[in-house]
Amino acid sequence: MAGNILIVFLVAFDPHLHTPMYFFLGNLSCLETCYSSAILPRMLVSFLSGDRSISVAACLAQLYLFGVLAGTECYFLAVMSYDRYLAICKPLHYAMLMNGRICILLIAVSWICGSLGISILIFLVSQLTFCGPNKIDHFFCDFTPLVMLSCNETNVVEIIAFIVSFICTLPPLLITLTSYVCIINNILRIPSTTGKQKAFSTCSSHLTVVSCFYGSLMIVYVLPDISSLSEVKKLFSVFYTLLTPLLNPLIYSLRNKEVKEAVSRSFRKLHRLKIQKRRSKRKL
């Protein structure tokens, strides 16, 4: 959370990072902060207090927040890949096609698309009756472990969940893959090796994040629901719920020269402010 909040701070207050690419990166880091906040605090309370109980309302709220943020992240990653496609494949039209108004519109559409499907799904899940041991075989309120506790027939809910997952993941994934196919094809046409390295460096960090996120997501939700794979799925759930938000700021900061320079500028400003405060105290 500290790393993601730092990136949000840098993007907001450093004029050198006021570009579409870093605007999207700042929004992604803000989303990752919320992502961790939706799951991690409740899990830590359970570890520290030993009380692992959670009310149905709180469980549905956690599932809703998780669903909104996961769906929105899929669209965020697609928007960021489209931004890199325009920057590399359409550089002369980039400023016109990716102005401030379009950037805000793309972010707003991502949030709307991420929240609509899960809202319908949560409404249907809230109508179910839960009985039996009421023990969720997971570290947070995920859809499949929660629905397994229902006494009602859940076929309709599961079909709608599949449709919602399909809409929230497949279109942005196709946009992302198509963008990178065009990007790689365009990079291979660059005659100089230096030009190829420079072009690829602008999108390699984002490609790494996309691979980690979608790779773990597919292992959890595409593999069949059998008991022998339940522990594997829980392990990879940790990847996209907790480790991905942790790795994102590290990937973007360690592999991005402009972010490193922004961090050093911020520390120099803080250092100068401290010196000025000390001098003003001495004068007083």
Short mmCIF file of C-alpha atoms in Angstrom, two decimals:
data_model
loop_
_atom_site.label_atom_id
_atom_site.label_comp_id
_atom_site.label_asym_id
_atom_site.label_seq_id
_atom_site.Cartn_x
_atom_site.Cartn_y
_atom_site.Cartn_z
CA MET A 1 0.00 0.00 0.00
CA ALA A 2 2.86 2.37 0.77
CA GLY A 3 4.38 1.79 -2.68
CA ASN A 4 1.08 2.37 -4.47
CA ILE A 5 0.31 5.48 -2.41
CA LEU A 6 3.79 6.81 -3.25
CA ILE A 7 3.10 6.41 -6.99
CA VAL A 8 -0.26 8.19 -6.63
CA PHE A 9 1.50 11.02 -4.78
CA LEU A 10 4.24 11.31 -7.42
CA VAL A 11 1.79 11.32 -10.33
CA ALA A 12 -0.40 13.93 -8.64
CA PHE A 13 2.31 16.38 -7.58
CA ASP A 14 5.23 15.92 -10.00
CA PRO A 15 4.65 18.00 -13.20
CA HIS A 16 7.02 15.75 -15.16
CA LEU A 17 4.58 12.85 -14.71
CA HIS A 18 1.49 14.71 -15.91
CA THR A 19 1.12 12.57 -19.03
CA PRO A 20 -1.57 10.03 -20.03
CA MET A 21 0.67 7.03 -19.28
CA TYR A 22 1.33 8.15 -15.71
CA PHE A 23 -2.27 9.31 -15.26
CA PHE A 24 -3.36 5.72 -15.92
CA LEU A 25 -0.55 4.37 -13.72
CA GLY A 26 -1.68 6.63 -10.86
CA ASN A 27 -5.25 5.40 -11.21
CA LEU A 28 -4.05 1.78 -11.26
CA SER A 29 -2.04 2.35 -8.08
CA CYS A 30 -5.08 3.96 -6.43
CA LEU A 31 -7.15 0.91 -7.40
CA GLU A 32 -4.47 -1.46 -6.06
CA THR A 33 -4.53 0.40 -2.73
CA CYS A 34 -8.30 -0.12 -2.51
CA TYR A 35 -7.79 -3.73 -3.64
CA SER A 36 -5.52 -4.48 -0.68
CA SER A 37 -7.80 -2.56 1.70
CA ALA A 38 -10.81 -4.69 0.74
CA ILE A 39 -9.17 -7.98 1.79
CA LEU A 40 -6.01 -7.54 3.85
CA PRO A 41 -7.30 -5.64 6.97
CA ARG A 42 -10.06 -8.19 7.67
CA MET A 43 -7.62 -11.06 7.19
CA LEU A 44 -5.10 -9.47 9.58
CA VAL A 45 -7.82 -8.97 12.21
CA SER A 46 -8.63 -12.68 11.96
CA PHE A 47 -4.97 -13.65 12.38
CA LEU A 48 -4.37 -11.32 15.34
CA SER A 49 -7.63 -11.83 17.25
CA GLY A 50 -8.34 -15.44 16.31
CA ASP A 51 -11.93 -14.47 15.46
CA ARG A 52 -12.48 -15.72 11.92
CA SER A 53 -16.21 -15.11 11.81
CA ILE A 54 -17.76 -12.60 9.42
CA SER A 55 -21.38 -11.58 8.96
CA VAL A 56 -23.24 -12.31 5.73
CA ALA A 57 -23.56 -8.57 5.02
CA ALA A 58 -19.83 -7.97 5.54
CA CYS A 59 -19.02 -11.02 3.39
CA LEU A 60 -21.20 -9.75 0.54
CA ALA A 61 -19.67 -6.28 0.89
CA GLN A 62 -16.17 -7.75 0.60
CA LEU A 63 -17.20 -9.83 -2.43
CA TYR A 64 -18.73 -6.74 -4.05
CA LEU A 65 -15.63 -4.58 -3.50
CA PHE A 66 -13.35 -7.35 -4.70
CA GLY A 67 -15.49 -7.91 -7.82
CA VAL A 68 -15.66 -4.22 -8.70
CA LEU A 69 -11.92 -3.72 -8.26
CA ALA A 70 -10.94 -6.91 -10.11
CA GLY A 71 -13.22 -6.12 -13.05
CA THR A 72 -12.08 -2.51 -13.18
CA GLU A 73 -8.43 -3.57 -13.12
CA CYS A 74 -9.00 -5.72 -16.22
CA TYR A 75 -10.29 -2.65 -18.05
CA PHE A 76 -7.52 -0.44 -16.63
CA LEU A 77 -4.89 -2.81 -18.00
CA ALA A 78 -6.65 -2.77 -21.39
CA VAL A 79 -6.72 1.04 -21.39
CA MET A 80 -3.02 1.18 -20.50
CA SER A 81 -2.15 -1.25 -23.30
CA TYR A 82 -4.20 0.85 -25.75
CA ASP A 83 -2.32 3.93 -24.57
CA ARG A 84 1.01 2.20 -25.27
CA TYR A 85 -0.29 1.10 -28.68
CA LEU A 86 -1.10 4.70 -29.64
CA ALA A 87 2.24 5.98 -28.28
CA ILE A 88 4.31 3.45 -30.25
CA CYS A 89 2.22 2.75 -33.36
CA LYS A 90 0.50 6.16 -33.80
CA PRO A 91 2.98 8.67 -32.32
CA LEU A 92 1.95 11.56 -34.61
CA HIS A 93 -1.72 11.25 -33.60
CA TYR A 94 -1.06 10.41 -29.93
CA ALA A 95 -1.65 13.89 -28.49
CA MET A 96 -4.97 14.20 -30.32
CA LEU A 97 -6.23 10.66 -29.61
CA MET A 98 -5.18 10.60 -25.94
CA ASN A 99 -5.98 14.05 -24.57
CA GLY A 100 -7.11 14.80 -21.02
CA ARG A 101 -10.82 14.47 -21.75
CA ILE A 102 -10.43 11.05 -23.38
CA CYS A 103 -8.22 9.84 -20.50
CA ILE A 104 -10.88 10.74 -17.92
CA LEU A 105 -13.59 9.17 -20.09
CA LEU A 106 -11.65 5.90 -20.39
CA ILE A 107 -11.14 5.74 -16.61
CA ALA A 108 -14.82 6.46 -15.96
CA VAL A 109 -15.96 3.79 -18.44
CA SER A 110 -13.58 1.28 -16.80
CA TRP A 111 -15.14 1.90 -13.36
CA ILE A 112 -18.68 1.67 -14.75
CA CYS A 113 -17.99 -1.58 -16.64
CA GLY A 114 -16.28 -3.07 -13.58
CA SER A 115 -19.20 -2.29 -11.26
CA LEU A 116 -22.29 -3.08 -13.35
CA GLY A 117 -21.89 -6.85 -13.67
CA ILE A 118 -20.90 -7.52 -10.07
CA SER A 119 -23.83 -5.41 -8.82
CA ILE A 120 -26.28 -7.75 -10.55
CA LEU A 121 -24.40 -10.79 -9.25
CA ILE A 122 -24.35 -9.55 -5.64
CA PHE A 123 -28.09 -8.91 -5.77
CA LEU A 124 -28.69 -12.53 -6.83
CA VAL A 125 -26.30 -13.94 -4.21
CA SER A 126 -27.99 -11.88 -1.48
CA GLN A 127 -31.27 -13.69 -2.27
CA LEU A 128 -29.73 -17.09 -1.45
CA THR A 129 -30.22 -18.85 1.87
CA PHE A 130 -27.09 -20.12 3.60
CA CYS A 131 -27.08 -23.18 5.84
CA GLY A 132 -24.85 -26.01 7.01
CA PRO A 133 -21.44 -25.45 8.65
CA ASN A 134 -21.13 -21.93 7.11
CA LYS A 135 -17.37 -22.32 6.82
CA ILE A 136 -15.78 -20.64 3.80
CA ASP A 137 -12.82 -22.64 2.52
CA HIS A 138 -10.85 -19.51 1.59
CA PHE A 139 -9.05 -16.52 3.11
CA PHE A 140 -11.67 -14.05 1.84
CA CYS A 141 -15.28 -14.11 0.58
CA ASP A 142 -14.79 -15.30 -2.97
CA PHE A 143 -17.78 -16.22 -5.13
CA THR A 144 -17.38 -20.01 -5.51
CA PRO A 145 -16.67 -20.88 -1.82
CA LEU A 146 -19.57 -18.63 -0.77
CA VAL A 147 -22.13 -20.06 -3.20
CA MET A 148 -21.18 -23.62 -2.18
CA LEU A 149 -22.69 -22.89 1.26
CA SER A 150 -26.14 -22.08 -0.15
CA CYS A 151 -29.14 -24.34 0.43
CA ASN A 152 -30.84 -23.09 -2.76
CA GLU A 153 -30.38 -24.15 -6.34
CA THR A 154 -27.48 -22.07 -7.64
CA ASN A 155 -27.35 -22.99 -11.34
CA VAL A 156 -28.83 -19.66 -12.49
CA VAL A 157 -26.49 -17.67 -10.27
CA GLU A 158 -23.47 -19.62 -11.51
CA ILE A 159 -24.47 -19.12 -15.17
CA ILE A 160 -24.86 -15.37 -14.62
CA ALA A 161 -21.52 -15.33 -12.78
CA PHE A 162 -19.90 -17.01 -15.79
CA ILE A 163 -21.44 -14.44 -18.15
CA VAL A 164 -20.32 -11.54 -15.94
CA SER A 165 -16.79 -12.96 -15.68
CA PHE A 166 -16.74 -13.48 -19.46
CA ILE A 167 -17.76 -9.86 -20.13
CA CYS A 168 -15.39 -8.39 -17.54
CA THR A 169 -12.30 -10.36 -18.55
CA LEU A 170 -12.43 -11.49 -22.18
CA PRO A 171 -13.01 -8.14 -24.01
CA PRO A 172 -10.26 -6.29 -22.07
CA LEU A 173 -7.95 -9.29 -22.47
CA LEU A 174 -8.52 -9.30 -26.23
CA ILE A 175 -7.88 -5.55 -26.37
CA THR A 176 -4.67 -6.03 -24.40
CA LEU A 177 -3.44 -8.93 -26.55
CA THR A 178 -4.34 -7.16 -29.81
CA SER A 179 -2.56 -4.00 -28.68
CA TYR A 180 0.62 -5.90 -27.85
CA VAL A 181 0.56 -7.89 -31.07
CA CYS A 182 0.47 -4.57 -32.96
CA ILE A 183 3.14 -3.08 -30.65
CA ILE A 184 5.54 -6.02 -31.07
CA ASN A 185 4.94 -6.06 -34.83
CA ASN A 186 5.72 -2.33 -34.98
CA ILE A 187 8.83 -2.68 -32.79
CA LEU A 188 10.24 -5.42 -35.03
CA ARG A 189 10.05 -3.02 -37.98
CA ILE A 190 12.32 -0.48 -36.26
CA PRO A 191 15.73 -0.73 -38.00
CA SER A 192 18.01 0.23 -35.10
CA THR A 193 18.59 -1.95 -32.03
CA THR A 194 18.60 1.11 -29.77
CA GLY A 195 15.21 2.17 -31.12
CA LYS A 196 13.79 -1.29 -30.49
CA GLN A 197 15.07 -1.33 -26.90
CA LYS A 198 13.69 2.15 -26.21
CA ALA A 199 10.27 1.29 -27.65
CA PHE A 200 10.03 -2.01 -25.78
CA SER A 201 11.16 -0.45 -22.47
CA THR A 202 8.11 1.83 -22.48
CA CYS A 203 5.71 -1.13 -22.36
CA SER A 204 7.72 -3.97 -20.75
CA SER A 205 6.66 -3.03 -17.19
CA HIS A 206 2.99 -3.03 -18.12
CA LEU A 207 3.36 -6.32 -19.99
CA THR A 208 4.92 -7.89 -16.88
CA VAL A 209 1.99 -6.74 -14.72
CA VAL A 210 -0.55 -8.02 -17.27
CA SER A 211 1.14 -11.44 -17.38
CA CYS A 212 1.18 -11.79 -13.57
CA PHE A 213 -2.43 -10.64 -13.13
CA TYR A 214 -4.09 -12.61 -15.93
CA GLY A 215 -1.90 -15.67 -15.40
CA SER A 216 -2.94 -16.11 -11.76
CA LEU A 217 -6.55 -15.11 -12.52
CA MET A 218 -6.91 -17.80 -15.18
CA ILE A 219 -5.40 -20.50 -12.98
CA VAL A 220 -7.95 -19.72 -10.25
CA TYR A 221 -11.09 -19.35 -12.37
CA VAL A 222 -10.43 -21.48 -15.48
CA LEU A 223 -9.20 -24.68 -13.85
CA PRO A 224 -12.02 -27.08 -12.83
CA ASP A 225 -13.42 -26.94 -9.28
CA ILE A 226 -12.05 -30.19 -7.86
CA SER A 227 -10.79 -30.80 -4.34
CA SER A 228 -7.23 -31.64 -5.42
CA LEU A 229 -6.83 -28.16 -6.95
CA SER A 230 -8.42 -26.16 -4.13
CA GLU A 231 -5.12 -25.47 -2.34
CA VAL A 232 -3.43 -24.50 -5.62
CA LYS A 233 -6.26 -22.07 -6.38
CA LYS A 234 -6.00 -20.50 -2.94
CA LEU A 235 -2.26 -20.06 -3.42
CA PHE A 236 -2.72 -18.27 -6.75
CA SER A 237 -5.54 -16.19 -5.24
CA VAL A 238 -2.84 -14.71 -3.03
CA PHE A 239 -0.95 -13.71 -6.19
CA TYR A 240 -3.67 -11.56 -7.76
CA THR A 241 -5.22 -10.23 -4.52
CA LEU A 242 -2.13 -9.43 -2.42
CA LEU A 243 1.14 -10.00 -4.28
CA THR A 244 0.15 -8.22 -7.51
CA PRO A 245 -0.62 -4.95 -5.67
CA LEU A 246 2.73 -5.40 -3.88
CA LEU A 247 4.71 -6.07 -7.07
CA ASN A 248 3.12 -3.37 -9.25
CA PRO A 249 4.88 -0.36 -7.66
CA LEU A 250 8.16 -2.30 -7.54
CA ILE A 251 7.91 -3.25 -11.22
CA TYR A 252 7.01 0.24 -12.36
CA SER A 253 9.53 2.03 -10.14
CA LEU A 254 12.52 -0.29 -10.56
CA ARG A 255 12.14 -0.52 -14.35
CA ASN A 256 11.11 3.07 -15.02
CA LYS A 257 13.69 5.84 -15.15
CA GLU A 258 11.14 8.69 -14.92
CA VAL A 259 9.57 7.28 -11.74
CA LYS A 260 13.02 6.93 -10.16
CA GLU A 261 13.82 10.54 -11.08
CA ALA A 262 10.48 11.69 -9.64
CA VAL A 263 11.24 9.92 -6.36
CA SER A 264 14.69 11.54 -6.14
CA ARG A 265 13.20 14.98 -6.92
CA SER A 266 10.61 14.53 -4.18
CA PHE A 267 13.24 13.56 -1.62
CA ARG A 268 15.39 16.57 -2.62
CA LYS A 269 12.39 18.86 -2.16
CA LEU A 270 11.66 17.39 1.27
CA HIS A 271 15.33 17.79 2.21
CA ARG A 272 15.30 21.46 1.15
CA LEU A 273 12.10 22.08 3.11
CA LYS A 274 13.69 20.59 6.25
CA ILE A 275 16.74 22.82 5.82
CA GLN A 276 14.55 25.90 5.35
CA LYS A 277 12.56 25.06 8.50
CA ARG A 278 15.76 24.67 10.52
CA ARG A 279 17.07 28.03 9.28
CA SER A 280 13.78 29.76 10.06
CA LYS A 281 13.83 28.30 13.60
CA ARG A 282 17.38 29.54 14.12
CA LYS A 283 16.41 33.06 13.02
CA LEU A 284 13.53 33.06 15.47
#
